Short mmCIF file of C-alpha atoms and ligand atoms in Angstrom, two decimals:
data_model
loop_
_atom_site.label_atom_id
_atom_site.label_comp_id
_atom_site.label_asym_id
_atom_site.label_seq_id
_atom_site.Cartn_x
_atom_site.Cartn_y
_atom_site.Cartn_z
CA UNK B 11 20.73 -30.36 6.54
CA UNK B 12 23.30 -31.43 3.92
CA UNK B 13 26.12 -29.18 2.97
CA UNK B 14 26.42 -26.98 0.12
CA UNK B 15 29.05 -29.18 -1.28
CA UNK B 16 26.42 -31.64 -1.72
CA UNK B 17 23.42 -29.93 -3.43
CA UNK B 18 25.41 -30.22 -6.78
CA UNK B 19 23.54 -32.49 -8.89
CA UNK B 20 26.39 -32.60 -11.14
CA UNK B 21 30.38 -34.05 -10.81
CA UNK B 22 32.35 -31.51 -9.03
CA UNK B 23 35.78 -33.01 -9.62
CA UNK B 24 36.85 -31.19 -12.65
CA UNK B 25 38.83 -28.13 -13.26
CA UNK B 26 36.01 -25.97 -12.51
CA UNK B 27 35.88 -26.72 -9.32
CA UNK B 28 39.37 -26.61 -8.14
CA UNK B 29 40.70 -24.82 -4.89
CA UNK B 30 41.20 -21.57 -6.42
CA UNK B 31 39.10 -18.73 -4.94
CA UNK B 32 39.36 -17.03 -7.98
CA UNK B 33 38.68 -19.54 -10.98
CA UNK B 34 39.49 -18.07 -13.98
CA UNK B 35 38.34 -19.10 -17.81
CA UNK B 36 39.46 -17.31 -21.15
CA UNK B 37 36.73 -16.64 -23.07
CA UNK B 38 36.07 -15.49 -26.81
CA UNK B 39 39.42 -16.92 -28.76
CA UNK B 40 37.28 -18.54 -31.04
CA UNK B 41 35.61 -15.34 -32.29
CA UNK B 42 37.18 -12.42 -34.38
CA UNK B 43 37.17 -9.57 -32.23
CA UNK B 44 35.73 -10.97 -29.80
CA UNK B 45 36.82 -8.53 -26.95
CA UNK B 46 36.43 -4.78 -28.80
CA UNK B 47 35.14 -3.18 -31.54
CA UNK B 48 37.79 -1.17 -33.07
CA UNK B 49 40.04 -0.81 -36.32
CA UNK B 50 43.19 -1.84 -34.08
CA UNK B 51 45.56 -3.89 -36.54
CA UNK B 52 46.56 -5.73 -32.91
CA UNK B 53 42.51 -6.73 -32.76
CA UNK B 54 41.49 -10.28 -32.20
CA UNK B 55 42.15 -12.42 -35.68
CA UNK B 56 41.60 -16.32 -35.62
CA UNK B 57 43.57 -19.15 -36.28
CA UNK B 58 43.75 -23.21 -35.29
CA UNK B 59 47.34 -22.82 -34.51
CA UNK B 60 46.79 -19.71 -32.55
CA UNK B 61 43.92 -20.89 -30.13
CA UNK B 62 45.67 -24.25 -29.56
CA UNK B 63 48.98 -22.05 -28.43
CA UNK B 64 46.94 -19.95 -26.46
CA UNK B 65 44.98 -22.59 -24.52
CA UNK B 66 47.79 -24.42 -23.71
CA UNK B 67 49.41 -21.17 -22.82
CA UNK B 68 46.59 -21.02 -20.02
CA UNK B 69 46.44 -23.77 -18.96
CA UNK B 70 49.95 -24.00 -18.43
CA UNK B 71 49.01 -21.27 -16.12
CA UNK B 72 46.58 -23.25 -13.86
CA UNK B 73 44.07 -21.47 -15.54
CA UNK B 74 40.82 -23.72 -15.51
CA UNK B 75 38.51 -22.73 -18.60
CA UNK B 76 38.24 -22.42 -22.00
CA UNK B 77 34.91 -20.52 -22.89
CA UNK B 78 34.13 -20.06 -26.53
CA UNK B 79 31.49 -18.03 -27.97
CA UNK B 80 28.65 -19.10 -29.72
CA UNK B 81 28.84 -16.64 -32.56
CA UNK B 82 27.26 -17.18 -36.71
CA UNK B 83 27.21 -13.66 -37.28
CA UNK B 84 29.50 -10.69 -37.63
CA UNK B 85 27.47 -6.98 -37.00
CA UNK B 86 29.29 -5.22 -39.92
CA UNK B 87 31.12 -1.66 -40.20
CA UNK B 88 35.17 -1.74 -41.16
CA UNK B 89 35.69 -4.70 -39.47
CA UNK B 90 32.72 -6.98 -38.91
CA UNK B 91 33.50 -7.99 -35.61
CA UNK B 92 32.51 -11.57 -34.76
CA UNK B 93 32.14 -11.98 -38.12
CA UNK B 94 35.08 -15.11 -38.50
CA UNK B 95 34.49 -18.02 -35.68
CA UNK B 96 34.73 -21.52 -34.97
CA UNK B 97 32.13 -23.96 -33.85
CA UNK B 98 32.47 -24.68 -30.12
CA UNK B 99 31.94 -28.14 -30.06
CA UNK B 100 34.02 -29.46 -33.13
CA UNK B 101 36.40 -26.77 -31.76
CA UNK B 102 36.32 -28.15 -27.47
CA UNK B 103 36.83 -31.62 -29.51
CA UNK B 104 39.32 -30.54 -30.72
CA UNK B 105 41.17 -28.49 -28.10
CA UNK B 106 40.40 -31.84 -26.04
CA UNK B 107 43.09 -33.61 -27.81
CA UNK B 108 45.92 -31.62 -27.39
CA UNK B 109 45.22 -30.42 -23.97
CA UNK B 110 45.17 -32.83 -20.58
CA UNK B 111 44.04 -30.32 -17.56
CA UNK B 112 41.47 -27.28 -18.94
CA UNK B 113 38.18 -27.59 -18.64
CA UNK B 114 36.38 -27.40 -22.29
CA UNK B 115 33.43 -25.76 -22.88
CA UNK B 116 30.98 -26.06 -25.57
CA UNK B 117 28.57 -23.11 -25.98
CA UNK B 118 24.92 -23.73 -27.14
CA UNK B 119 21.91 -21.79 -28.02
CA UNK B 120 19.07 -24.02 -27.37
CA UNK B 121 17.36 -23.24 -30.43
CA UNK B 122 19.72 -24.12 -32.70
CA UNK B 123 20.45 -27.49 -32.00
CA UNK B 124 18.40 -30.84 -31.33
CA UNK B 125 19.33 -31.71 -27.92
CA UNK B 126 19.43 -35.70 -29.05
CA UNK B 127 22.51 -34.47 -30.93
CA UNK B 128 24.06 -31.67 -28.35
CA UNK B 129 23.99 -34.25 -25.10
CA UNK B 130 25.98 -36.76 -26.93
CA UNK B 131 28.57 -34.49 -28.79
CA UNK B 132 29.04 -32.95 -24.98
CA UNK B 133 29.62 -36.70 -23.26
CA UNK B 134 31.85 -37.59 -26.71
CA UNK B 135 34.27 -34.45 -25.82
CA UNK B 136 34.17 -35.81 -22.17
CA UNK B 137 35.22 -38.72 -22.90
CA UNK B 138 38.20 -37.44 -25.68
CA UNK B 139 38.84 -35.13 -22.70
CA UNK B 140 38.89 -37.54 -19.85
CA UNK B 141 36.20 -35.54 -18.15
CA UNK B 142 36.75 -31.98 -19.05
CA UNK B 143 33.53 -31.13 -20.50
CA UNK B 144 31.51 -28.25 -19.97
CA UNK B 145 28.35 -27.48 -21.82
CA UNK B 146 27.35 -23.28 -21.97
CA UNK B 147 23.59 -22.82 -22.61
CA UNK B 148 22.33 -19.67 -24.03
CA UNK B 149 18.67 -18.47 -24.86
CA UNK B 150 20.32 -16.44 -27.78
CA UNK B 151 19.49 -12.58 -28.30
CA UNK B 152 20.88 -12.09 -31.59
CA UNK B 153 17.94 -11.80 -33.90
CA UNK B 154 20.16 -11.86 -37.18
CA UNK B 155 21.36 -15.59 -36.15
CA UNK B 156 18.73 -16.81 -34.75
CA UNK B 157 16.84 -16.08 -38.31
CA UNK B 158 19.57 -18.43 -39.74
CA UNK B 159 18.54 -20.93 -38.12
CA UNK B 160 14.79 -19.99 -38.66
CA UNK B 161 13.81 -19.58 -34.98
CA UNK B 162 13.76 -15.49 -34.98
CA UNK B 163 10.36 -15.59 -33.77
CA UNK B 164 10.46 -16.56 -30.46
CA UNK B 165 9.95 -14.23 -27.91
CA UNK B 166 12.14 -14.04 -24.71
CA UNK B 167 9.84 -15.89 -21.98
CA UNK B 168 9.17 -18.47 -24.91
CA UNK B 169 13.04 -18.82 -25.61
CA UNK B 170 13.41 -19.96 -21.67
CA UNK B 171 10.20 -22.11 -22.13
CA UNK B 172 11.92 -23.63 -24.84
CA UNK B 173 15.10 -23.96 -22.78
CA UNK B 174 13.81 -25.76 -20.27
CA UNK B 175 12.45 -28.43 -22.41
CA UNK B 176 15.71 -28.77 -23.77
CA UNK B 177 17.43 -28.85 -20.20
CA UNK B 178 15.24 -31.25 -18.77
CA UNK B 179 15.56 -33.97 -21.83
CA UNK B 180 19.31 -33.11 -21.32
CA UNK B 181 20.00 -34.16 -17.96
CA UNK B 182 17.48 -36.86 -18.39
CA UNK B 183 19.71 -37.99 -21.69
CA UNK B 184 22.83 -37.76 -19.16
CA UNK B 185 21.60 -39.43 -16.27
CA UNK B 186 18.58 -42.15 -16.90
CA UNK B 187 19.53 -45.47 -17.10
CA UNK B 188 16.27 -46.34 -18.71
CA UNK B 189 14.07 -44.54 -21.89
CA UNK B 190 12.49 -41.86 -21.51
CA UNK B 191 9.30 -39.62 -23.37
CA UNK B 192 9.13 -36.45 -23.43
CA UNK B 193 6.01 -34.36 -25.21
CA UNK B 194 6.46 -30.65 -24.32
CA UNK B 195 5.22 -27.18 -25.75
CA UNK B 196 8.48 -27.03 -27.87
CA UNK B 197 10.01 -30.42 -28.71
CA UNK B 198 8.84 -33.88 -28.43
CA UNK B 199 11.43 -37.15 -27.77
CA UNK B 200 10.46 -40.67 -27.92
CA UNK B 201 12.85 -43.33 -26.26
CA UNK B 202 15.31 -40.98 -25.37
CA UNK B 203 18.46 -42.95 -24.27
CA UNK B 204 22.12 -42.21 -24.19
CA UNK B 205 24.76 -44.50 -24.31
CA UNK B 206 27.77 -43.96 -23.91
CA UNK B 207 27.20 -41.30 -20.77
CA UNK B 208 29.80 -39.07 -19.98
CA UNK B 209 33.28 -39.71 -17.76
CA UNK B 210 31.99 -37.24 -15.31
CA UNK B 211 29.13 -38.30 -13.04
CA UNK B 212 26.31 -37.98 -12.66
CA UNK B 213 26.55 -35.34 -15.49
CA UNK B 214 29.39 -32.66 -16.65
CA UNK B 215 29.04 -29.30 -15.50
CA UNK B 216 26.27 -26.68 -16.71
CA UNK B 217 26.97 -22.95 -17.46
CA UNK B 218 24.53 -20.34 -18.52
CA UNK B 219 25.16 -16.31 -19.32
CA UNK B 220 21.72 -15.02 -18.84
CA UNK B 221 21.54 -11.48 -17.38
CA UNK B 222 17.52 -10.64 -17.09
CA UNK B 223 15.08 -12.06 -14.56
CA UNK B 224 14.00 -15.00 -16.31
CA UNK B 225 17.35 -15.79 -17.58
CA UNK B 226 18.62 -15.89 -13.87
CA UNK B 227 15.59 -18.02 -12.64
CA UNK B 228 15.90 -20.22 -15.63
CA UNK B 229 19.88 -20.33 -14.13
CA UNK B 230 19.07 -20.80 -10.69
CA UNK B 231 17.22 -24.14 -11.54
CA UNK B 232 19.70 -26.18 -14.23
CA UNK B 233 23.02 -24.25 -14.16
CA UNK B 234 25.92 -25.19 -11.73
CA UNK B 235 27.68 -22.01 -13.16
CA UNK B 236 25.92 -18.81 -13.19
CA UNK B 237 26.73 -14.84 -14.47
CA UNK B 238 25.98 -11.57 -12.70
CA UNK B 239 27.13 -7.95 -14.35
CA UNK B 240 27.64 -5.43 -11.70
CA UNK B 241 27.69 -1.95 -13.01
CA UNK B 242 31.39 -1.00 -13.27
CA UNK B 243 30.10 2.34 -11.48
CA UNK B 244 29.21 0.92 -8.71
CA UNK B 245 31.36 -2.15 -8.00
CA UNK B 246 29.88 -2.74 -4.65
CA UNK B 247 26.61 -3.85 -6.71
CA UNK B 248 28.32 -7.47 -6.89
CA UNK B 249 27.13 -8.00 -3.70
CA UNK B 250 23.77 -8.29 -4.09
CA UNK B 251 23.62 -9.22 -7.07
CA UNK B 252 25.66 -12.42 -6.17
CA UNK B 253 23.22 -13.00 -3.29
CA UNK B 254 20.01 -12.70 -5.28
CA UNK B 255 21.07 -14.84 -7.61
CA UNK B 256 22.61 -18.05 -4.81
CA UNK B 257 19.46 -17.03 -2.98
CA UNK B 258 17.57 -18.42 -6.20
CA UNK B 259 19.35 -21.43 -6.52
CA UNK B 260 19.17 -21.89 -2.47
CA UNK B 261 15.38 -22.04 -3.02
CA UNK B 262 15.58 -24.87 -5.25
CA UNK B 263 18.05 -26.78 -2.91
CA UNK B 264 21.13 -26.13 -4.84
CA UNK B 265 24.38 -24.61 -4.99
CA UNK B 266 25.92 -23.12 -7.82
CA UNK B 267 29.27 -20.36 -8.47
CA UNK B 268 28.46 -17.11 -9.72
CA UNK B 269 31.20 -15.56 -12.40
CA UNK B 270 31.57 -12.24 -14.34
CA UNK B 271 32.46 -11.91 -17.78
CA UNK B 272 35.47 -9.07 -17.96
CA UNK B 273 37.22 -7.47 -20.23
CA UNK B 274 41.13 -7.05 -19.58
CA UNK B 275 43.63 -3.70 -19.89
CA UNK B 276 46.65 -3.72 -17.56
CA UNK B 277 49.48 -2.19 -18.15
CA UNK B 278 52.41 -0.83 -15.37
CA UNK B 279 50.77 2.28 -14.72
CA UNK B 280 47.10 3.26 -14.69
CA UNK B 281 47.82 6.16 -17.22
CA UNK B 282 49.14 3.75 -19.47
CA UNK B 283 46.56 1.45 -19.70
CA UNK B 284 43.43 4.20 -19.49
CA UNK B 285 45.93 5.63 -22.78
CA UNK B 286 46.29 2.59 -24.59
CA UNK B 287 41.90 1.50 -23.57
CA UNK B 288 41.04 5.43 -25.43
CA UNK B 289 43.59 4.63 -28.32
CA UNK B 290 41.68 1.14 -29.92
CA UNK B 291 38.35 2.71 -28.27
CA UNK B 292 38.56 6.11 -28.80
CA UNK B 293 40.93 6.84 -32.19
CA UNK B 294 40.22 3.32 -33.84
CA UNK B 295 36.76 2.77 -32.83
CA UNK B 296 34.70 1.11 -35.88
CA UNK B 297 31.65 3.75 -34.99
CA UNK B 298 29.52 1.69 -37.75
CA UNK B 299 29.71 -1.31 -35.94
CA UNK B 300 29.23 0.06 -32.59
CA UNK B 301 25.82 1.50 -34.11
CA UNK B 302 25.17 -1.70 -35.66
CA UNK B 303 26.00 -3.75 -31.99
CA UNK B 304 23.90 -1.26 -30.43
CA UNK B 305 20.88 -1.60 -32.72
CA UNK B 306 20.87 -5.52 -32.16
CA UNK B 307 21.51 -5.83 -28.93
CA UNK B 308 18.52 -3.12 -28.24
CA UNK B 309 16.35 -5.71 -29.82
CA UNK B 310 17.44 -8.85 -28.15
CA UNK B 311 17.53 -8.94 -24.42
CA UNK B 312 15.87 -8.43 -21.77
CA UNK B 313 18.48 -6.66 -20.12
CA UNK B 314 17.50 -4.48 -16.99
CA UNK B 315 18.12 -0.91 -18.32
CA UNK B 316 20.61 0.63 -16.29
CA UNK B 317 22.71 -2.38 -17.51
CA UNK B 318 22.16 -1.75 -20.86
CA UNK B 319 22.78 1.71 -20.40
CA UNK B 320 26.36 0.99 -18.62
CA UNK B 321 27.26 -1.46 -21.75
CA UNK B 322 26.80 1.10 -24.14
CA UNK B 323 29.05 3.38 -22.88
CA UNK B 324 31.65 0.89 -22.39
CA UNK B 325 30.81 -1.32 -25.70
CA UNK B 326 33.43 -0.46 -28.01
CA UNK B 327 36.37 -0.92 -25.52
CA UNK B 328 34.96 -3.47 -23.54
CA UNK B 329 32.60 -5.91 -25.77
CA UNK B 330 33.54 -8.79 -23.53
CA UNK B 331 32.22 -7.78 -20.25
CA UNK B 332 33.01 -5.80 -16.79
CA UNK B 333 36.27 -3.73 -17.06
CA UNK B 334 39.31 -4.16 -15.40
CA UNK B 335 41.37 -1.26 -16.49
CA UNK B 336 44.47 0.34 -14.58
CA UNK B 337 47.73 -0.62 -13.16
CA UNK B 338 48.64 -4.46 -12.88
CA UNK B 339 48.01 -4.33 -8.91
CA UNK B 340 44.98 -1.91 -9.61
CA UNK B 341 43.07 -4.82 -11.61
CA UNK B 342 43.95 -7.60 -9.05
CA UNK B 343 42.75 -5.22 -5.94
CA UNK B 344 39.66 -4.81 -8.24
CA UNK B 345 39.39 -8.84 -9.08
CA UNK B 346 39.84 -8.87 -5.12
CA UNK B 347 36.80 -7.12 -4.56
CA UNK B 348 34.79 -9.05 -6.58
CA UNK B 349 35.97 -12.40 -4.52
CA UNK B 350 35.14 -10.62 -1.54
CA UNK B 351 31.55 -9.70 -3.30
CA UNK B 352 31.48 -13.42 -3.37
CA UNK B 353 32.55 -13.63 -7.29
CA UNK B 354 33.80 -17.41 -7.77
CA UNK B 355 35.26 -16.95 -11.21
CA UNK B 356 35.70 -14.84 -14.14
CA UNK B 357 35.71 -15.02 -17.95
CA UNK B 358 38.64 -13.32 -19.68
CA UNK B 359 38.61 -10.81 -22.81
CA UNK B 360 41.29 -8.58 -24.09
CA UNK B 361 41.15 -6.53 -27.11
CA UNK B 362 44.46 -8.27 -28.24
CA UNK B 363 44.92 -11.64 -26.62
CA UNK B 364 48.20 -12.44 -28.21
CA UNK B 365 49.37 -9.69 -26.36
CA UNK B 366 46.62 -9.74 -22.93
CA UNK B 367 46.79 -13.45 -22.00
CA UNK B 368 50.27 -13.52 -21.19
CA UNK B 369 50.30 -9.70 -20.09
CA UNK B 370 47.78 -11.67 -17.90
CA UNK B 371 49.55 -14.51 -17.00
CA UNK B 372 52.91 -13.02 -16.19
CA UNK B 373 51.58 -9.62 -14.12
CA UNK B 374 48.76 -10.11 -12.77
CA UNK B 375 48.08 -13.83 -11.69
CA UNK B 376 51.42 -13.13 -9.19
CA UNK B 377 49.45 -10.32 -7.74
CA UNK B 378 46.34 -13.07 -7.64
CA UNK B 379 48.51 -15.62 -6.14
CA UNK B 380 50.29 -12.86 -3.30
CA UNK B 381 46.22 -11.83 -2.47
CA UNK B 382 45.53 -15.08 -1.65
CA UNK B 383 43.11 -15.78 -4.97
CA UNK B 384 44.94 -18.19 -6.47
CA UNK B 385 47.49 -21.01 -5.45
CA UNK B 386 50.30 -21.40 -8.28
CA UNK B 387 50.12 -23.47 -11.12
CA UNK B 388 51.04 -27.22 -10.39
CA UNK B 389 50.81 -27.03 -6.58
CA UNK B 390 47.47 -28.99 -6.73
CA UNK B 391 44.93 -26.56 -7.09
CA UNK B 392 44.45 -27.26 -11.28
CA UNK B 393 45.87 -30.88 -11.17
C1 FMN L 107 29.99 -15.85 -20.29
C2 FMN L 107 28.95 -15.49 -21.31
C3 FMN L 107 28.88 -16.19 -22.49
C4 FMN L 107 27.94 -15.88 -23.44
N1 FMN L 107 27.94 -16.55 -24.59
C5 FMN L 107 27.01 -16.27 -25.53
C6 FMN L 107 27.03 -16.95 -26.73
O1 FMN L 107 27.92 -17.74 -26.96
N2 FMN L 107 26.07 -16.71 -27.64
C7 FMN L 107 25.09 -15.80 -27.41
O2 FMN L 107 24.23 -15.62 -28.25
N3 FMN L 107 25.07 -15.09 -26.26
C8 FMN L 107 26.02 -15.32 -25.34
N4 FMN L 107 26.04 -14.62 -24.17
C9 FMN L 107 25.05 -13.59 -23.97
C10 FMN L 107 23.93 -14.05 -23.11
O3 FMN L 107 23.68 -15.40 -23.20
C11 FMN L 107 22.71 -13.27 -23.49
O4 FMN L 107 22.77 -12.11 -22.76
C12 FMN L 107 21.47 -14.03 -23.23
O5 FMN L 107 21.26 -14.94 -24.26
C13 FMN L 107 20.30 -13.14 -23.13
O6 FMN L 107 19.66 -13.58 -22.03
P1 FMN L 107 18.94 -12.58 -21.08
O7 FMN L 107 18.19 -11.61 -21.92
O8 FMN L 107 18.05 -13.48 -20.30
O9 FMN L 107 19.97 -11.92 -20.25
C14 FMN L 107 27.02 -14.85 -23.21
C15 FMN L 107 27.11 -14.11 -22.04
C16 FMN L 107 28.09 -14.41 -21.10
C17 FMN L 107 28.18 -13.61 -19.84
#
């Protein structure tokens, strides 16, 4: 029987797979408040110059993603959070050029884009990248968006349906050395060929964020990366949910790292980071939003509902994912337990990342490093 190591179907030499037990990607600095909802004047703004300082800032660090969102919309109130964003493939293009280790990542919802066009702007950014390229697929959820680009009507199972039409001419795109036909339910391609493919082979890496049944199935069987959300109640549900979801992949012969999205407070204490988490959340919530967030999101997923349930408590503070509030050696013991839960990675959000990234980078990836989570930056482990 062949080894883990060699179920991937795609190249495993790039930062995302590097000897960290812990990988680590920052995730949302293209997106306006991408990490809270709240009236905080410290809360997420974009700029070019910004997210080109702050990638280099992590990768600096050894840290080996860059995950942007795939965002059209803002959801209104005060601030209209997501509202300002940058493309993620013109912007991994460009982050590609001014950056020589990080892995890029281009975000996708399958509907929105001919995948003709999305397999060779992916392979194009590997090769300005020398093989850094990451491509994020997403079945979308956000019905105001996805009316943009006139394909609101699709239902959830028929979104994955879709998908994996898309997927399949994808990798076929990436990896035939011959034309191809496709005629599907959702998209037909005649003589599909790509030339140049990309520096990594056979293909670059595949993420997808799904959370429901179908979305983890639909992971299981094209995605090399793959997301739980354990319910920050009950840490411990990692676990399983990490071994349902490599016990899907298993069944289709391959291997594939499982990662949580978080969202970041540490501060020295505990007290002082629960005070400064209720202070954005609590006194400068934008409630209007929230409802609006709530209303959408409601209508979009198939989210299991205790998860729902658990988001919408935590929603305004912690928009970006599972949170890691407390001390400095509080969050890494926490990120600990996730690795031992069998976590491979995590996606990083902060309400403020001007200030959270290096808050990050200079307290708690020490206290990563001292667990035995992370090797430091430049001994190898990111090179
Ligand atoms: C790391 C990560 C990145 C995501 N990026 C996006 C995104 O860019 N655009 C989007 O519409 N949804 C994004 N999502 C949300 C999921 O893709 C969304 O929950 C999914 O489309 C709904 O699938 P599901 O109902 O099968 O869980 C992301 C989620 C995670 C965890």
């Amino acid at each position: 029987m062949s080894k883990p190591a060699d179920r991937h179907d795609c190249a495993t030499t790039g930062p995302l797979f590097s000897r960290n037990k812990m990988k680590l990607g920052v995730f949302g600095l293209n997106v306006s408040s991408a990490g809270a909802i709240t009236t905080s004047p410290d809360r997420h703004r974009i700029s070019w110059p910004q997210n080109v300082r702050l990638v280099r800032m992590a990768e600096e660090a050894g840290i080996e993603a860059a995950v942007p969102f795939a965002r059209w919309r803002g959801f209104g109130g005060a601030t209209n959070p997501w509202g300002e964003s940058f493309e993620t493939f013109t912007w991994a293009a460009g982050l590609a050029a001014v950056t020589s280790r990080i892995a890029l990542v281009c975000t996708v919802n399958m509907m929105t884009m001919p995948v003709v066009a999305a397999a060779k702007q992916v392979s194009t950014i590997d090769h300005i990248s020398n093989g850094r390229a990451v491509m994020n697929v997403v079945a979308g959820w956000m019905e105001t968006e996805m009316k943009m680009f006139g394909v609101g009507a699709l239902g959830h199972a028929e979104r994955y349906a879709q998908g994996a039409e898309w997927m399949e001419a994808l990798t076929k795109l990436w990896t035939l050395d011959e034309p191809f036909d496709l005629h599907g339910k959702y998209m037909t391609v005649e003589g599909g060929f790509q030339l140049p493919k990309s520096v990594q082979t056979p293909r670059p890496p595949l993420m997808n964020a799904a959370f429901s049944a179908t979305g983890h199935a639909f992971a299981a069987r094209w995605a090399d990366i793959a997301f739980i959300s354990p319910n920050p109640d009950k840490p411990e549900s990692a676990v399983e949910q990490v071994a349902a979801l490599k016990a899907k992949a298993a069944e289709q012969g391959r291997d594939m790292q499982v990662w949580v999205a978080t969202s970041i407070a540490g501060a020295p204490t505990s007290e002082a980071a629960r005070a400064y988490v209720e202070h954005y959340s609590g006194a400068l919530i934008d409630r209007e939003a929230v409802e609006n967030f709530t209303r959408l999101m409601m209508g979009g997923t198939n989210m299991p509902d205790e998860q729902k349930a658990v988001m919408l408590r935590h929603v305004a503070a912690h928009i970006g994912g599972y949170p890691l509030v407390g001390s400095y050696q509080e969050i890494a013991d926490k990120i600990g337990a996730l690795a031992d839960a069998g976590v491979d990675g995590l996606c990083l959000t902060w309400m403020d990342y001007e200030r959270g990234l290096p808050d990050f980078i200079g307290n708690i990836l020490p206290l990563m490093e001292k667990a035995g989570l992370r090797l430091p930056a430049g001994t190898g482990a990111d090179a």
